[in-house]
Amino acid sequence: MKKLLIILLSLTYLNSQFQKRETFFQGIIRGIVLDKETHTPLEYVSVSIFNERDSSFVGGVLTDNKGEFIIKVNRPGLYFLRITFLGYEKKEISSIKITPENRILEIGKIYLEVSSILLETKEVVSEPLPITYKVDKKVIEVSKIGTSLSGTAIDILKNVPSVSVDVEGNIKLRGSENFLLYIDGRQSPLEPSDALQQIPASSIEKIEIITNPSAKYEAEGTSGIINIVLKKGKEEGINGVINLNAGLNEKYGGDIILNYKRENIKSFLNLNYNKRGFRDKIYSEREIYDKEIKSNGETKRIFNPYGLRAGIDFNIKNSNKIGILANYGLFNMKNKGFSEYEEIFDTLKNFYKTNGFFERKGPFFEIVFNDEQKFNGENHNLYTEFSYSKRNSDERNENYKRDSLNYILSGNKRFELGSSNRFISRIEYFRPLSKNFKIETGYRGEYSLSKDKTDFYIYDIEKEKFEIVDSMCHEVGYKNNVQAIYSLFRGELKNAGYQIGLRIEYSNRKIGYSDKNLRYIFKKIDYFPTFHFSYEFLKLNEIFLSYSRRITRPRDFWLEPILTWMDAYNVRKGNPDLKPEYIENFETGINKEILKGSFNFETYYRIINNKIERTRIPYNDSVFLHTPVNAGKSFSFGSEISFNKNIFKILTINPVFDFYFYKLKGEIYGEKVTKGEINYNLRFNLTAFIPFSSRLQIISIYTSPSNSFQGKEKEFITFDLSFQKFFLNRNLILNLQVRDIFKTSKRGFEIDEKDYKYYQTFKHEAPILILTLTYDFRGYKPEKKIRKEIEEEREEFEY
């Protein structure tokens, strides 16, 4: 009996060991997917593996942001790969053999070709769509939006889902002006509107819209993050792009991008200069108490920025990368205005005119040092970054009121000199804990110092000169200190992926006046959890949902309790009792292939507590006082629907429709306010691929009326057109752009309160014609690189 028991135990042990060996067998297939023409990595490409014997599905993954993928199989055998990506030709690689002796197979580089349908002229008439929807963001390929190539980043954002831009260049992301602006993954040292006016559209590779960021990102910003990704060379040798543009009414500029890459060194240089002049017409009516004022006027705005951006990366022994980035530029904006006024009080009428001048300019500088250390194992690395930025911003504002004979009746003048210094440090650590579970943790510290000095003058009619008003002058200093830590846990379960994160931020803000005995200190610790989940089904179809908690801290000057004149008819005063907004954001959506096109549906629900509203109330019988208040709570529930489809082999359509129900509930100046409405926007992008290497694009945008706590914005519609002609194998592009073809870009705003009313319309200069010439050159390429590419092409042919 003993012997039989020993034999049975021995057999059980041997069987378990054999099963262990079978269970723990793991084959690994690695590779990287690239665009064949540009050699750029392709993210979110579907890579599926099948059993070559019966074509049964074994598994699949999506490529990461470097285009890389790793597929694991649990038994030896003969397999084949199928690589698919919307807008590209499908590719299969067969005869992939995994054995116990050869468990790891390096596929190397896999090149995908753009989907193409050849006309009689043998030209490509189809290409990847301009907008790609991914699990956590929308990605806009800027080169595919021809109507924006001659402008700035703001002109591109006008055509982007979830984003709206008014005639003055103010940007809203899902209805909110509070968002973070990143440039190449780093927060911009400039104000978002200034920074976006600074960046030429031709220097942008893509724009990423992140509406529900993970714990990795700063929690600041009601509606999320806009990340501008600039062009950089990816090919060996020297290459670059030159852009020149010119239009009517002081519109011209250009930029050049130079890249150099060889072995372990990669560098780039970007120079840009632009001048943009706009002539606009403004009509307004205001009724304060018993006085009515009407005005008709014109303004001329000129943006004249230039910039220089350079960087270099060193790869050391394939395990360490060191980078240096420097950025310098000058922002310069001028606004000259002239208006004629009619003032009515009872039966009396008074006529006068005003002229004004506003200028804001200043240089900025930024330098960044970063280091990436790779450890043993896939995706196991440590990233550190340190940056310093400095910005000066000087403002000058002059306003005059004159009679019919042009004599000065009154006037004021304001000078504001500002400067800021900011230090940022980042540490991020990534480590896989198993094949399906990864952890990421990090730290970010930001410390900034800034100051503003304001001098205010009033025109003395008797002395015929400006006299300083000491009571309206002040000097203020700001200190901001935000320290944050975060952790992210990522996992995969078959076709599902999840991500759980927590961010903790400590903020310490100080505001002090050197000429007044005023000090304000704000300290707080906040917690920001995030959650993301995605599930892939039926190959390329995917459903996702996410949650995040965010914050919008009041801007520095919103807290200043000092009266500051903005112009002759508007003054502002901050509110030191202002509380930060806290935002709860929920999103869900689905990406699906329908009728050989791409369909995307997203829906979101957002709650904002301590909603900050900038109110406008009478200061006297002709001047408005602007001040921010915590107005209560707002609720937004909305959806975004888009569809991308190639039709008739030469047309691409991309309709985007978004709508949301917006409810405001709160109290302003002792009066309860409850408002609710449905807002909606429609964008339609039609691209026609024409013989003889040409492309025609039409983009139309409609924005519905929209309510705020105190007023209502009027509806808006515009049509833009561009025609592109390609030469020299698409290395030379001629682009003719016409914006606002039918002169419909008219904006309006109105307030209707008990004691005062206000109405304004703003009409842009239209149509705007700009011609752009782009030359993409590829210069010296080392002979070693050429031989390597030939070998890669041979390997690809063998597959």
PDB file of N, CA and C in Angstrom, residues 299-334:
ATOM      1  N   THR A 299     -12.230  99.331 -34.807  1.00  0.00           N
ATOM      2  CA  THR A 299     -10.960  99.048 -34.135  1.00  0.00           C
ATOM      3  C   THR A 299      -9.997  98.424 -35.129  1.00  0.00           C
ATOM      4  N   LYS A 300      -8.741  98.631 -34.865  1.00  0.00           N
ATOM      5  CA  LYS A 300      -7.693  97.996 -35.658  1.00  0.00           C
ATOM      6  C   LYS A 300      -6.764  97.281 -34.693  1.00  0.00           C
ATOM      7  N   ARG A 301      -6.716  95.958 -34.808  1.00  0.00           N
ATOM      8  CA  ARG A 301      -5.871  95.140 -33.944  1.00  0.00           C
ATOM      9  C   ARG A 301      -4.689  94.617 -34.745  1.00  0.00           C
ATOM     10  N   ILE A 302      -3.512  94.678 -34.137  1.00  0.00           N
ATOM     11  CA  ILE A 302      -2.300  94.170 -34.789  1.00  0.00           C
ATOM     12  C   ILE A 302      -1.570  93.242 -33.823  1.00  0.00           C
ATOM     13  N   PHE A 303      -1.351  92.015 -34.265  1.00  0.00           N
ATOM     14  CA  PHE A 303      -0.532  91.058 -33.531  1.00  0.00           C
ATOM     15  C   PHE A 303       0.795  90.924 -34.272  1.00  0.00           C
ATOM     16  N   ASN A 304       1.892  91.099 -33.532  1.00  0.00           N
ATOM     17  CA  ASN A 304       3.198  91.088 -34.187  1.00  0.00           C
ATOM     18  C   ASN A 304       4.222  90.326 -33.334  1.00  0.00           C
ATOM     19  N   PRO A 305       4.041  89.001 -33.176  1.00  0.00           N
ATOM     20  CA  PRO A 305       4.969  88.219 -32.355  1.00  0.00           C
ATOM     21  C   PRO A 305       6.121  87.638 -33.170  1.00  0.00           C
ATOM     22  N   TYR A 306       7.193  87.297 -32.476  1.00  0.00           N
ATOM     23  CA  TYR A 306       8.250  86.488 -33.083  1.00  0.00           C
ATOM     24  C   TYR A 306       8.822  85.581 -31.997  1.00  0.00           C
ATOM     25  N   GLY A 307       9.474  84.505 -32.422  1.00  0.00           N
ATOM     26  CA  GLY A 307       9.994  83.558 -31.446  1.00  0.00           C
ATOM     27  C   GLY A 307      11.113  82.704 -31.977  1.00  0.00           C
ATOM     28  N   LEU A 308      11.864  82.140 -31.054  1.00  0.00           N
ATOM     29  CA  LEU A 308      12.968  81.227 -31.354  1.00  0.00           C
ATOM     30  C   LEU A 308      12.888  80.068 -30.367  1.00  0.00           C
ATOM     31  N   ARG A 309      12.960  78.856 -30.892  1.00  0.00           N
ATOM     32  CA  ARG A 309      12.858  77.662 -30.057  1.00  0.00           C
ATOM     33  C   ARG A 309      13.911  76.666 -30.525  1.00  0.00           C
ATOM     34  N   ALA A 310      14.685  76.120 -29.589  1.00  0.00           N
ATOM     35  CA  ALA A 310      15.757  75.186 -29.949  1.00  0.00           C
ATOM     36  C   ALA A 310      15.883  74.122 -28.879  1.00  0.00           C
ATOM     37  N   GLY A 311      16.303  72.931 -29.302  1.00  0.00           N
ATOM     38  CA  GLY A 311      16.482  71.850 -28.353  1.00  0.00           C
ATOM     39  C   GLY A 311      17.444  70.805 -28.874  1.00  0.00           C
ATOM     40  N   ILE A 312      18.021  70.046 -27.946  1.00  0.00           N
ATOM     41  CA  ILE A 312      18.946  68.970 -28.313  1.00  0.00           C
ATOM     42  C   ILE A 312      18.791  67.817 -27.318  1.00  0.00           C
ATOM     43  N   ASP A 313      18.816  66.588 -27.832  1.00  0.00           N
ATOM     44  CA  ASP A 313      18.748  65.381 -27.012  1.00  0.00           C
ATOM     45  C   ASP A 313      19.982  64.528 -27.250  1.00  0.00           C
ATOM     46  N   PHE A 314      20.528  63.961 -26.163  1.00  0.00           N
ATOM     47  CA  PHE A 314      21.674  63.052 -26.256  1.00  0.00           C
ATOM     48  C   PHE A 314      21.261  61.681 -25.713  1.00  0.00           C
ATOM     49  N   ASN A 315      21.457  60.630 -26.493  1.00  0.00           N
ATOM     50  CA  ASN A 315      21.248  59.263 -26.029  1.00  0.00           C
ATOM     51  C   ASN A 315      22.573  58.687 -25.561  1.00  0.00           C
ATOM     52  N   ILE A 316      22.612  58.214 -24.330  1.00  0.00           N
ATOM     53  CA  ILE A 316      23.850  57.695 -23.749  1.00  0.00           C
ATOM     54  C   ILE A 316      23.687  56.206 -23.471  1.00  0.00           C
ATOM     55  N   LYS A 317      24.384  55.378 -24.238  1.00  0.00           N
ATOM     56  CA  LYS A 317      24.417  53.926 -24.042  1.00  0.00           C
ATOM     57  C   LYS A 317      23.022  53.302 -24.049  1.00  0.00           C
ATOM     58  N   ASN A 318      22.100  53.889 -24.818  1.00  0.00           N
ATOM     59  CA  ASN A 318      20.751  53.347 -24.988  1.00  0.00           C
ATOM     60  C   ASN A 318      19.964  53.210 -23.686  1.00  0.00           C
ATOM     61  N   SER A 319      20.498  53.713 -22.588  1.00  0.00           N
ATOM     62  CA  SER A 319      19.784  53.589 -21.317  1.00  0.00           C
ATOM     63  C   SER A 319      19.537  54.940 -20.661  1.00  0.00           C
ATOM     64  N   ASN A 320      20.082  55.976 -21.227  1.00  0.00           N
ATOM     65  CA  ASN A 320      19.942  57.293 -20.620  1.00  0.00           C
ATOM     66  C   ASN A 320      19.831  58.342 -21.714  1.00  0.00           C
ATOM     67  N   LYS A 321      18.849  59.254 -21.585  1.00  0.00           N
ATOM     68  CA  LYS A 321      18.674  60.337 -22.549  1.00  0.00           C
ATOM     69  C   LYS A 321      18.622  61.658 -21.803  1.00  0.00           C
ATOM     70  N   ILE A 322      19.437  62.604 -22.243  1.00  0.00           N
ATOM     71  CA  ILE A 322      19.496  63.931 -21.635  1.00  0.00           C
ATOM     72  C   ILE A 322      19.059  64.949 -22.679  1.00  0.00           C
ATOM     73  N   GLY A 323      18.209  65.876 -22.270  1.00  0.00           N
ATOM     74  CA  GLY A 323      17.714  66.877 -23.196  1.00  0.00           C
ATOM     75  C   GLY A 323      17.767  68.281 -22.639  1.00  0.00           C
ATOM     76  N   ILE A 324      17.953  69.251 -23.539  1.00  0.00           N
ATOM     77  CA  ILE A 324      17.948  70.676 -23.183  1.00  0.00           C
ATOM     78  C   ILE A 324      17.046  71.395 -24.179  1.00  0.00           C
ATOM     79  N   LEU A 325      16.162  72.244 -23.676  1.00  0.00           N
ATOM     80  CA  LEU A 325      15.244  73.004 -24.522  1.00  0.00           C
ATOM     81  C   LEU A 325      15.280  74.470 -24.109  1.00  0.00           C
ATOM     82  N   ALA A 326      15.344  75.369 -25.091  1.00  0.00           N
ATOM     83  CA  ALA A 326      15.315  76.808 -24.816  1.00  0.00           C
ATOM     84  C   ALA A 326      14.262  77.456 -25.705  1.00  0.00           C
ATOM     85  N   ASN A 327      13.562  78.426 -25.158  1.00  0.00           N
ATOM     86  CA  ASN A 327      12.474  79.081 -25.861  1.00  0.00           C
ATOM     87  C   ASN A 327      12.524  80.572 -25.550  1.00  0.00           C
ATOM     88  N   TYR A 328      12.562  81.406 -26.591  1.00  0.00           N
ATOM     89  CA  TYR A 328      12.590  82.863 -26.400  1.00  0.00           C
ATOM     90  C   TYR A 328      11.652  83.502 -27.420  1.00  0.00           C
ATOM     91  N   GLY A 329      10.958  84.546 -27.000  1.00  0.00           N
ATOM     92  CA  GLY A 329      10.077  85.224 -27.936  1.00  0.00           C
ATOM     93  C   GLY A 329       9.593  86.553 -27.404  1.00  0.00           C
ATOM     94  N   LEU A 330       8.866  87.261 -28.245  1.00  0.00           N
ATOM     95  CA  LEU A 330       8.283  88.550 -27.880  1.00  0.00           C
ATOM     96  C   LEU A 330       6.825  88.553 -28.308  1.00  0.00           C
ATOM     97  N   PHE A 331       5.936  88.855 -27.360  1.00  0.00           N
ATOM     98  CA  PHE A 331       4.528  89.016 -27.686  1.00  0.00           C
ATOM     99  C   PHE A 331       4.237  90.506 -27.795  1.00  0.00           C
ATOM    100  N   ASN A 332       3.520  90.896 -28.862  1.00  0.00           N
ATOM    101  CA  ASN A 332       3.245  92.314 -29.095  1.00  0.00           C
ATOM    102  C   ASN A 332       1.854  92.446 -29.714  1.00  0.00           C
ATOM    103  N   MET A 333       0.956  93.109 -28.999  1.00  0.00           N
ATOM    104  CA  MET A 333      -0.402  93.310 -29.491  1.00  0.00           C
ATOM    105  C   MET A 333      -0.805  94.769 -29.292  1.00  0.00           C
ATOM    106  N   LYS A 334      -1.364  95.388 -30.355  1.00  0.00           N
ATOM    107  CA  LYS A 334      -1.821  96.769 -30.301  1.00  0.00           C
ATOM    108  C   LYS A 334      -3.275  96.842 -30.762  1.00  0.00           C
TER     109      LYS A 334
END
